XYZ file of C-alpha atoms in Angstrom:
612
model
C 14.147 62.434 42.749
C 11.541 65.312 42.069
C 12.956 68.363 41.597
C 12.736 70.930 44.335
C 10.618 74.377 42.745
C 11.902 77.157 41.501
C 11.330 80.497 42.463
C 10.486 83.400 40.432
C 10.408 86.647 41.173
C 11.277 85.320 45.004
C 12.313 89.178 45.753
C 9.797 91.804 44.367
C 12.850 94.006 44.825
C 11.836 97.399 46.262
C 11.330 99.784 43.336
C 15.523 100.817 42.742
C 16.124 99.879 46.312
C 18.402 96.008 45.867
C 19.258 95.191 42.730
C 19.216 98.202 41.430
C 21.255 99.780 44.166
C 24.342 98.225 42.523
C 23.621 99.936 39.415
C 24.476 103.565 40.988
C 20.242 104.406 40.327
C 20.372 107.098 43.217
C 23.400 106.819 44.544
C 25.515 109.375 42.946
C 25.595 113.007 41.821
C 21.934 114.498 40.619
C 18.494 114.031 42.223
C 18.322 111.234 44.713
C 21.763 111.219 45.814
C 25.289 112.894 47.182
C 28.410 111.996 45.745
C 30.980 110.513 48.175
C 33.138 112.477 50.386
C 37.029 112.601 48.427
C 39.433 110.114 51.265
C 42.742 111.528 50.573
C 45.141 107.738 49.856
C 48.704 107.958 49.170
C 48.463 106.328 45.105
C 49.805 102.867 45.224
C 52.374 101.760 42.596
C 51.346 100.085 39.727
C 53.212 97.515 38.047
C 53.357 97.542 34.128
C 50.514 94.675 33.306
C 48.285 96.628 36.050
C 48.719 99.459 34.621
C 47.691 98.504 30.583
C 44.723 96.447 32.098
C 42.924 99.573 33.826
C 44.166 101.516 30.522
C 42.002 98.816 28.400
C 38.936 98.882 31.402
C 39.271 102.702 30.925
C 39.130 102.227 27.145
C 35.479 100.096 27.813
C 34.163 102.061 30.074
C 34.848 104.480 27.232
C 33.301 103.603 24.519
C 29.526 102.642 26.858
C 29.982 106.239 28.098
C 30.458 107.313 23.918
C 27.777 104.983 22.922
C 25.173 105.578 26.524
C 25.503 109.121 28.622
C 25.001 109.900 30.985
C 21.403 110.637 31.377
C 19.585 114.624 32.442
C 17.762 114.579 35.454
C 15.089 114.113 33.524
C 15.734 111.819 32.043
C 16.838 109.906 35.399
C 13.281 110.810 36.524
C 11.729 109.155 33.709
C 13.017 106.220 33.545
C 13.023 105.723 37.586
C 9.183 106.107 36.656
C 8.819 104.290 33.728
C 10.439 101.435 36.158
C 8.761 101.731 39.065
C 5.725 101.302 36.839
C 6.880 98.341 34.700
C 7.066 96.480 38.572
C 3.506 97.688 39.158
C 2.189 95.716 36.421
C 4.267 92.441 37.114
C 2.759 92.559 40.694
C -0.850 93.029 39.191
C -0.017 90.297 36.278
C -0.608 92.112 33.854
C 2.497 91.644 31.641
C 1.685 93.126 28.179
C 1.586 96.970 30.301
C 4.259 95.503 32.326
C 6.568 94.709 29.591
C 5.874 98.097 27.502
C 6.754 100.154 30.298
C 9.971 98.401 31.165
C 10.860 98.276 27.788
C 10.957 101.852 27.216
C 13.163 101.903 30.661
C 15.109 99.350 29.002
C 16.121 101.994 26.180
C 17.079 104.543 28.677
C 19.068 102.045 30.497
C 20.529 98.738 28.611
C 22.855 97.748 31.491
C 20.762 98.480 33.781
C 21.125 94.788 35.714
C 17.335 95.640 37.920
C 16.106 96.697 34.735
C 16.809 93.448 32.831
C 16.020 91.304 35.700
C 12.605 92.520 35.413
C 11.955 92.475 32.234
C 13.852 88.457 32.462
C 10.835 87.575 35.129
C 7.923 89.349 32.998
C 8.851 87.629 29.719
C 9.201 84.528 32.051
C 5.740 84.814 33.775
C 4.254 85.830 30.112
C 5.540 82.393 28.775
C 8.166 84.105 26.618
C 11.311 81.792 27.853
C 13.131 82.372 25.002
C 13.474 86.492 26.232
C 13.448 85.232 29.553
C 17.015 84.085 29.152
C 18.148 86.824 27.095
C 17.367 89.346 29.957
C 18.076 87.041 32.461
C 21.883 86.572 31.192
C 22.141 90.072 30.269
C 21.141 90.518 34.270
C 23.709 88.262 35.548
C 26.691 89.803 34.081
C 26.184 92.842 34.706
C 25.196 91.935 38.619
C 27.074 88.847 39.348
C 26.835 89.189 42.905
C 23.327 89.069 43.027
C 21.794 85.625 44.098
C 18.703 86.874 42.366
C 19.705 87.014 38.758
C 21.096 83.769 38.479
C 18.309 81.962 39.647
C 15.378 83.432 36.990
C 17.636 82.476 34.556
C 17.722 79.480 36.008
C 13.862 79.334 36.258
C 13.931 79.889 32.536
C 16.352 77.576 31.534
C 14.983 75.109 33.381
C 11.655 76.107 32.202
C 12.344 75.476 28.795
C 14.303 72.242 29.531
C 17.206 72.762 29.270
C 18.699 71.177 32.654
C 22.173 71.143 31.785
C 22.464 75.153 31.860
C 20.570 75.426 34.765
C 22.978 73.559 36.679
C 25.733 75.246 35.015
C 23.887 78.777 36.261
C 23.329 77.784 39.790
C 26.868 76.454 39.676
C 28.031 79.731 38.987
C 25.329 81.207 41.231
C 27.168 79.330 44.096
C 31.120 80.210 43.366
C 29.838 83.284 42.794
C 27.805 85.012 45.434
C 28.986 84.887 49.048
C 26.479 82.967 51.069
C 25.031 81.164 49.052
C 25.414 77.427 50.369
C 22.485 77.284 50.389
C 22.101 76.884 46.907
C 23.912 73.799 46.814
C 20.276 72.185 48.023
C 18.772 73.113 44.384
C 22.258 72.493 42.917
C 21.711 68.602 43.760
C 17.992 68.606 42.384
C 19.429 69.598 39.401
C 22.065 66.786 38.884
C 19.701 63.956 40.009
C 16.794 65.320 37.805
C 19.561 64.687 35.371
C 20.702 61.513 36.795
C 23.655 63.300 37.390
C 24.726 60.978 40.940
C 28.218 61.492 41.595
C 27.546 65.559 41.612
C 24.922 65.674 42.850
C 26.349 63.316 46.488
C 29.331 65.821 45.642
C 27.697 68.974 46.474
C 25.557 67.624 49.077
C 29.231 66.529 50.793
C 29.755 69.985 50.326
C 26.704 71.351 51.702
C 27.548 69.389 54.755
C 30.627 70.094 54.991
C 29.298 73.816 55.240
C 26.197 73.282 57.682
C 26.534 70.374 58.944
C 24.986 66.709 59.239
C 21.087 67.950 58.931
C 18.285 65.780 57.932
C 17.204 66.698 54.545
C 21.505 66.415 53.626
C 21.584 62.243 55.051
C 18.046 61.547 53.189
C 19.197 63.181 49.646
C 22.453 61.235 50.014
C 19.886 58.083 50.746
C 18.347 58.273 48.156
C 20.928 59.043 45.786
C 23.044 55.968 47.282
C 19.362 53.736 46.628
C 19.682 54.428 43.217
C 22.986 53.490 42.833
C 21.738 49.916 44.416
C 24.154 50.614 47.207
C 21.659 49.448 49.818
C 24.589 49.329 52.816
C 25.147 53.132 52.626
C 21.409 53.800 52.593
C 20.439 52.013 55.389
C 23.392 53.890 56.971
C 21.817 56.928 56.148
C 19.035 55.377 57.363
C 20.870 54.894 61.262
C 21.899 57.953 61.139
C 18.621 60.009 60.829
C 17.101 57.475 63.151
C 19.633 58.580 65.530
C 19.611 62.417 65.163
C 16.287 62.509 65.427
C 15.338 59.593 68.322
C 11.538 60.311 68.616
C 10.810 61.074 65.488
C 8.361 58.039 63.964
C 8.621 59.206 59.821
C 12.466 58.173 59.774
C 11.786 54.993 62.008
C 9.532 54.241 59.199
C 11.426 55.175 55.992
C 14.068 53.139 57.626
C 11.444 49.696 57.810
C 10.500 50.417 54.551
C 13.412 49.988 52.497
C 13.998 46.816 54.471
C 11.079 45.605 53.086
C 11.498 46.885 49.167
C 14.888 45.028 49.627
C 12.795 41.221 51.101
C 14.993 42.070 54.731
C 11.542 40.733 55.804
C 12.652 40.367 59.610
C 14.439 43.721 59.988
C 11.334 45.262 58.314
C 9.277 43.728 60.801
C 11.528 44.906 64.347
C 12.138 48.785 63.289
C 8.256 49.191 62.124
C 7.666 47.708 65.862
C 10.543 49.862 66.793
C 8.007 53.215 64.943
C 5.443 52.197 67.013
C 6.826 52.175 70.263
C 7.152 55.451 69.963
C 3.775 56.353 68.194
C 1.456 53.341 69.105
C -1.755 53.999 67.125
C 0.735 55.166 63.891
C -1.219 53.304 61.189
C 1.948 53.684 58.497
C 3.961 51.019 61.102
C 0.528 48.998 60.586
C 0.349 48.898 56.835
C 4.140 48.017 56.770
C 3.670 45.367 58.974
C 1.261 44.284 56.886
C 2.957 44.026 53.735
C 5.361 42.388 55.431
C 3.213 39.365 56.712
C 1.722 39.899 53.128
C 5.184 38.708 51.329
C 5.713 36.542 54.102
C 2.112 34.165 53.288
C 0.533 35.496 56.583
C -3.214 36.167 55.911
C -4.457 36.558 59.456
C -1.143 38.729 60.679
C -2.525 40.618 57.494
C -6.102 40.489 57.532
C -5.273 41.689 61.908
C -2.793 44.956 60.752
C -4.878 46.385 58.447
C -7.301 46.762 60.510
C -5.592 48.227 62.802
C -4.135 50.482 60.354
C -7.735 51.633 59.193
C -8.966 52.184 62.681
C -6.572 54.602 62.806
C -8.212 57.892 62.098
C -4.681 59.228 60.988
C -4.471 57.262 58.271
C -4.924 59.643 55.535
C -8.408 59.159 53.365
C -6.248 58.372 49.789
C -4.013 55.632 51.090
C -7.174 53.917 52.322
C -8.569 54.150 48.488
C -5.239 52.852 47.064
C -5.931 50.184 49.627
C -9.331 49.709 48.899
C -9.056 49.918 44.842
C -6.669 46.443 45.219
C -9.249 45.011 47.270
C -12.111 45.193 44.458
C -10.405 44.182 41.832
C -10.126 40.358 43.371
C -14.149 40.927 44.621
C -16.445 39.087 44.177
C -13.673 36.842 46.131
C -15.771 35.487 48.992
C -12.483 34.854 50.938
C -11.810 38.630 50.046
C -15.311 40.796 50.520
C -15.559 40.982 53.985
C -12.904 42.047 54.796
C -12.749 45.027 51.638
C -16.662 45.288 53.294
C -15.192 45.749 57.067
C -12.570 48.692 54.811
C -14.608 50.452 53.751
C -16.340 51.081 56.299
C -13.956 52.249 58.245
C -13.334 54.543 55.993
C -16.427 56.101 55.682
C -16.550 56.000 59.936
C -13.429 58.015 59.396
C -13.953 60.691 57.038
C -17.058 60.583 56.953
C -17.698 63.744 54.085
C -15.492 63.205 52.025
C -16.875 61.776 48.941
C -13.752 60.023 48.074
C -14.378 57.527 50.713
C -18.329 56.568 50.157
C -17.213 55.712 45.869
C -14.979 53.669 47.001
C -17.140 52.210 49.178
C -19.653 52.104 47.224
C -17.467 50.384 44.958
C -16.620 47.870 47.827
C -20.028 47.098 47.854
C -21.021 46.431 44.985
C -18.863 44.492 43.224
C -19.663 42.326 46.736
C -23.211 42.427 45.054
C -24.487 44.693 48.283
C -26.217 46.860 44.774
C -28.936 48.670 47.033
C -26.116 49.589 49.794
C -23.942 50.799 47.177
C -26.405 53.167 45.724
C -26.526 54.811 48.341
C -22.996 55.360 48.966
C -23.408 56.747 45.936
C -26.117 58.988 46.724
C -23.604 59.694 49.673
C -20.751 61.680 48.169
C -22.752 62.977 45.658
C -23.746 64.800 48.699
C -20.706 66.286 48.843
C -19.465 66.260 45.207
C -21.828 66.670 42.741
C -18.992 67.095 40.055
C -18.378 63.204 38.999
C -19.990 61.761 36.159
C -19.362 58.966 37.043
C -20.674 58.868 40.431
C -24.491 60.197 38.280
C -23.942 57.287 35.808
C -23.843 53.995 38.950
C -26.474 55.942 41.080
C -28.531 55.263 37.995
C -27.533 52.171 36.800
C -27.857 50.774 40.174
C -31.653 52.960 40.120
C -32.851 50.754 37.154
C -30.389 47.193 38.214
C -32.614 47.742 41.098
C -36.662 48.827 39.331
C -35.938 51.729 41.579
C -38.381 53.758 38.703
C -38.990 56.768 40.714
C -35.309 57.570 42.226
C -33.942 56.560 37.844
C -36.019 59.224 36.779
C -35.286 61.325 40.414
C -31.505 60.702 39.846
C -31.550 61.225 36.307
C -33.148 64.460 35.719
C -30.938 66.203 38.124
C -27.513 65.013 36.808
C -28.824 65.509 33.289
C -29.070 69.421 34.921
C -24.912 69.123 35.499
C -24.530 66.770 32.475
C -27.027 67.347 29.533
C -25.141 65.802 26.804
C -24.307 63.112 28.268
C -25.872 60.364 26.165
C -25.655 57.461 28.614
C -28.617 59.350 30.847
C -30.230 60.133 28.185
C -30.591 56.191 27.798
C -31.355 55.645 31.165
C -34.393 58.465 31.457
C -36.134 57.006 29.282
C -35.912 53.781 30.250
C -37.726 55.623 33.540
C -39.704 56.401 31.845
C -40.719 53.520 29.736
C -40.882 51.531 33.756
C -42.568 54.182 34.650
C -45.502 53.656 31.719
C -45.058 57.163 29.472
C -43.840 55.439 26.269
C -44.444 59.238 24.681
C -41.411 60.527 27.274
C -39.399 58.220 27.337
C -39.503 58.614 23.367
C -38.704 62.073 23.226
C -35.675 60.741 25.672
C -34.495 58.450 24.347
C -34.848 60.127 20.629
C -32.536 63.472 22.008
C -29.720 61.083 23.180
C -29.720 58.671 20.221
C -28.792 61.271 18.872
C -25.752 63.025 21.690
C -24.793 59.565 21.019
C -23.761 59.894 17.134
C -20.489 58.012 15.932
C -21.390 55.452 18.791
C -23.039 52.655 16.903
C -22.847 49.955 19.836
C -24.511 53.079 22.080
C -26.882 53.738 19.449
C -28.307 50.074 18.752
C -29.316 50.634 22.685
C -31.228 52.641 22.109
C -33.235 51.029 19.605
C -33.837 48.183 21.267
C -35.238 50.978 23.825
C -37.167 52.624 21.260
C -38.203 49.376 20.007
C -40.321 49.244 23.040
C -41.714 52.452 23.963
C -43.380 52.921 19.668
C -44.508 48.959 20.578
C -46.357 50.427 23.561
C -46.886 54.045 21.503
C -48.791 51.183 18.887
C -46.730 52.325 16.753
C -45.604 49.468 15.232
C -43.630 50.503 11.922
C -41.451 52.601 14.456
C -41.249 49.905 16.742
C -39.965 47.802 14.244
C -37.003 49.679 12.463
C -36.089 50.369 15.543
C -35.750 46.532 16.289
C -34.317 46.159 12.776
C -30.933 49.287 13.662
C -30.627 47.527 17.038
C -30.227 44.126 15.599
C -28.145 45.138 12.513
C -25.423 46.668 15.275
C -25.506 43.610 16.805
C -27.572 40.695 15.714
C -26.639 38.592 18.275
C -28.779 41.179 20.901
C -30.781 38.221 22.912
C -33.300 41.237 24.705
C -34.175 41.881 21.185
C -34.722 38.728 19.512
C -36.769 37.884 22.657
C -38.916 41.088 22.891
C -39.047 42.165 19.142
C -40.308 38.138 18.363
C -42.751 38.899 21.868
C -44.609 41.346 20.414
C -44.547 39.942 16.592
C -46.811 37.629 18.142
C -49.043 39.474 20.117
C -50.589 41.731 17.154
C -49.997 37.751 14.693
C -47.601 39.345 12.192
C -45.063 37.388 10.749
C -44.855 34.662 13.222
C -42.326 32.198 10.988
C -39.668 35.777 11.854
C -41.261 35.982 15.048
C -40.458 31.790 15.846
C -37.083 32.111 14.261
C -35.535 35.046 16.589
C -37.471 33.637 19.900
C -35.736 29.759 18.939
C -32.200 31.256 18.241
C -32.673 32.841 21.957
C -33.987 29.889 24.009
C -31.589 27.708 22.247
C -28.655 30.295 23.815
C -30.427 30.077 27.108
C -32.351 26.835 27.126
C -33.488 27.625 30.914
C -34.323 30.795 30.870
C -37.968 31.632 31.830
C -39.315 34.221 29.662
C -37.658 33.438 27.063
C -39.966 29.611 26.421
C -42.311 32.314 27.357
C -42.118 33.657 24.574
C -41.290 30.972 22.227
C -43.871 28.824 23.691
C -46.211 32.051 22.507
C -45.137 32.229 19.030
C -45.884 28.021 19.207
C -49.063 29.575 20.321
C -49.932 31.746 17.688
C -48.780 29.238 15.497
C -51.466 26.290 17.181
C -47.938 24.794 17.932
C -50.356 23.647 21.477
C -48.026 21.150 22.417
C -44.678 22.967 21.316
C -46.244 26.095 23.339
C -47.092 23.174 26.645
C -43.782 21.716 26.512
C -42.039 25.525 26.575
C -44.111 26.507 29.326
C -43.643 23.938 31.709
C -40.274 23.938 31.266
C -40.347 27.177 31.962
C -42.737 26.134 35.146
C -40.320 24.235 36.797
C -37.934 27.610 38.145
C -40.451 30.129 38.190
C -44.263 30.998 39.779
C -43.961 33.640 36.775
C -48.196 34.824 36.572
C -48.004 35.416 32.821
C -46.467 32.757 32.485
C -49.283 30.549 34.518
C -52.166 32.301 32.419
C -50.175 31.600 29.021
C -50.168 28.359 30.479
C -53.703 28.474 31.646
C -54.320 29.643 27.470
C -52.202 26.551 26.018
C -54.571 23.770 28.351
C -57.873 24.835 27.065
C -56.631 25.249 23.718
C -56.007 20.991 24.194
C -59.005 20.541 25.962
C -58.085 20.344 29.169
C -60.807 22.602 30.875
C -60.087 21.962 34.635
C -56.189 21.870 34.078
C -56.570 25.266 32.936
C -58.677 27.188 35.265
C -56.338 25.928 37.886
C -54.087 27.029 36.139
C -55.702 30.788 35.894
C -56.130 30.265 39.425
C -52.689 29.771 40.704
C -51.801 32.986 37.830
C -54.078 34.939 39.866
C -52.408 33.993 43.521
C -48.651 34.798 42.271
C -49.676 38.800 41.336
C -49.057 41.357 38.906
C -48.340 40.451 35.340
C -51.275 38.746 33.780
C -53.618 40.207 31.381
C -56.550 42.456 31.600
C -59.288 39.063 30.405
C -57.526 37.301 33.291
C -60.888 37.489 35.683
C -62.974 37.004 32.841
C -61.700 33.858 32.756
C -61.736 32.555 35.859
C -65.564 34.190 36.212
C -66.757 32.377 32.445
C -64.293 29.440 33.528
C -63.364 29.369 29.468
C -61.051 31.312 27.837
C -61.571 34.562 25.925
C -59.300 36.130 23.825
C -58.407 39.773 22.207
């Protein structure tokens, strides 16, 4: 069980009031005080033992008086001023100044409990736990009836994980200070923190004897019984709570959860339905029922209860996020996706201005294959919280996958304003410029990002792959080849790089044997990929292996009508003497759309192959 927090400086003593009053400051003869009136009484006859104890006490007091003679009026005024100043700086959280003043007051009155207390508090708040403990112990010894001195001591001890000592301090507080029974609850919490369950239970029994049957005691006892694996007594305390609070659903729900957690499923259903009779729209009861029906393998009932729970605006967004996160792990299972998508929509509907709601909806949509909707959900999340780097990363990733070049540049620029040192954002920004046919800007972004990725070979390899393409566009072929080689040095089976590298070599008619080897490996791995087949065919074409080129292009055209592949097919047919077939392929390429060479229209018009 979580320990009840201690109170540091729960009551700031009003200058010399309260704790200091017991020390005689401003209460005896001298400035600020008057001597008590003499009361004539008849002396009582003391026993021999009592006379001896009194003599010893008088001797102790005499030694104290000799060591610390009474303060002069001026010293008393100075000590009060120093203390007041110290208290002020504690309140202002200027602990060095507070300690300076209080220590000066301490030199004048080392046995003043209030001064020791404030020194303990200032040291505790400034992190000097050892000194805090020492001064707090002194305060308790000097005034054993002030509860705040015990509290500051327990706080200092607990902050140093001295839980046994803190427990002893609370026990002394309850024993020594009148009307301090309310601290039995903190004492019980400390016993619980140390897993001293019998002691905690006994302490709560004392509290119950003093305060009667109250909810907090019953609830804590219930938790102890659960930790002792004593389910019958835990359930009995739960029934007591329900009986004492017949119109309060939370105790009913707690009982239902306990039944469900201990496989008492019919009882869990019965009590959860009891909670619904008290509060028909309670989403927690619906979630308990959904969990029980899941254990009973009743998926239809699970779905029904979840939908009802998510329909309630009272269901907290964090709970909805946790439930949906479990569904995200199961996606893209088609059996799960419809329910997950509906629950995500309900979450957004209930919490339209919460970034977490939109973010988890984006996760569900992305894992379900709804990429455009996912991107929009992530953008909505960013509308309410721009500080989450992961959201920006998801947005630019989806921009790239959706080929939304303008959006990719806008969003990556916006993200880089917030996270300029994140290499992946520079990668996507560079990729956006490359897609936009802006190779110079692409190189600048990619080179900068690559420097940020220093020490991460995998990330740098990704940058090198893009730099190879960018430098190719700039016709800086040595740098292009160097970038490709660097990428392949890290990952020799980067098939995207192998494809692009071999294709660009074929376009230039350079290192065709190397190009064929790389393109051949790629096709061997992905024999049905039309892009890779087209690259391999074009390398063969450049080597004048027209039959091989034709074979690979025809295989590619079984699955695609890509314009550039159709144009290549026409070129191959022309070289093989099939001129009418070539012209037909070129015409089909023009109808297919963009992606063809600038020479295609001339080929069709002049009805012959034209090459650079």
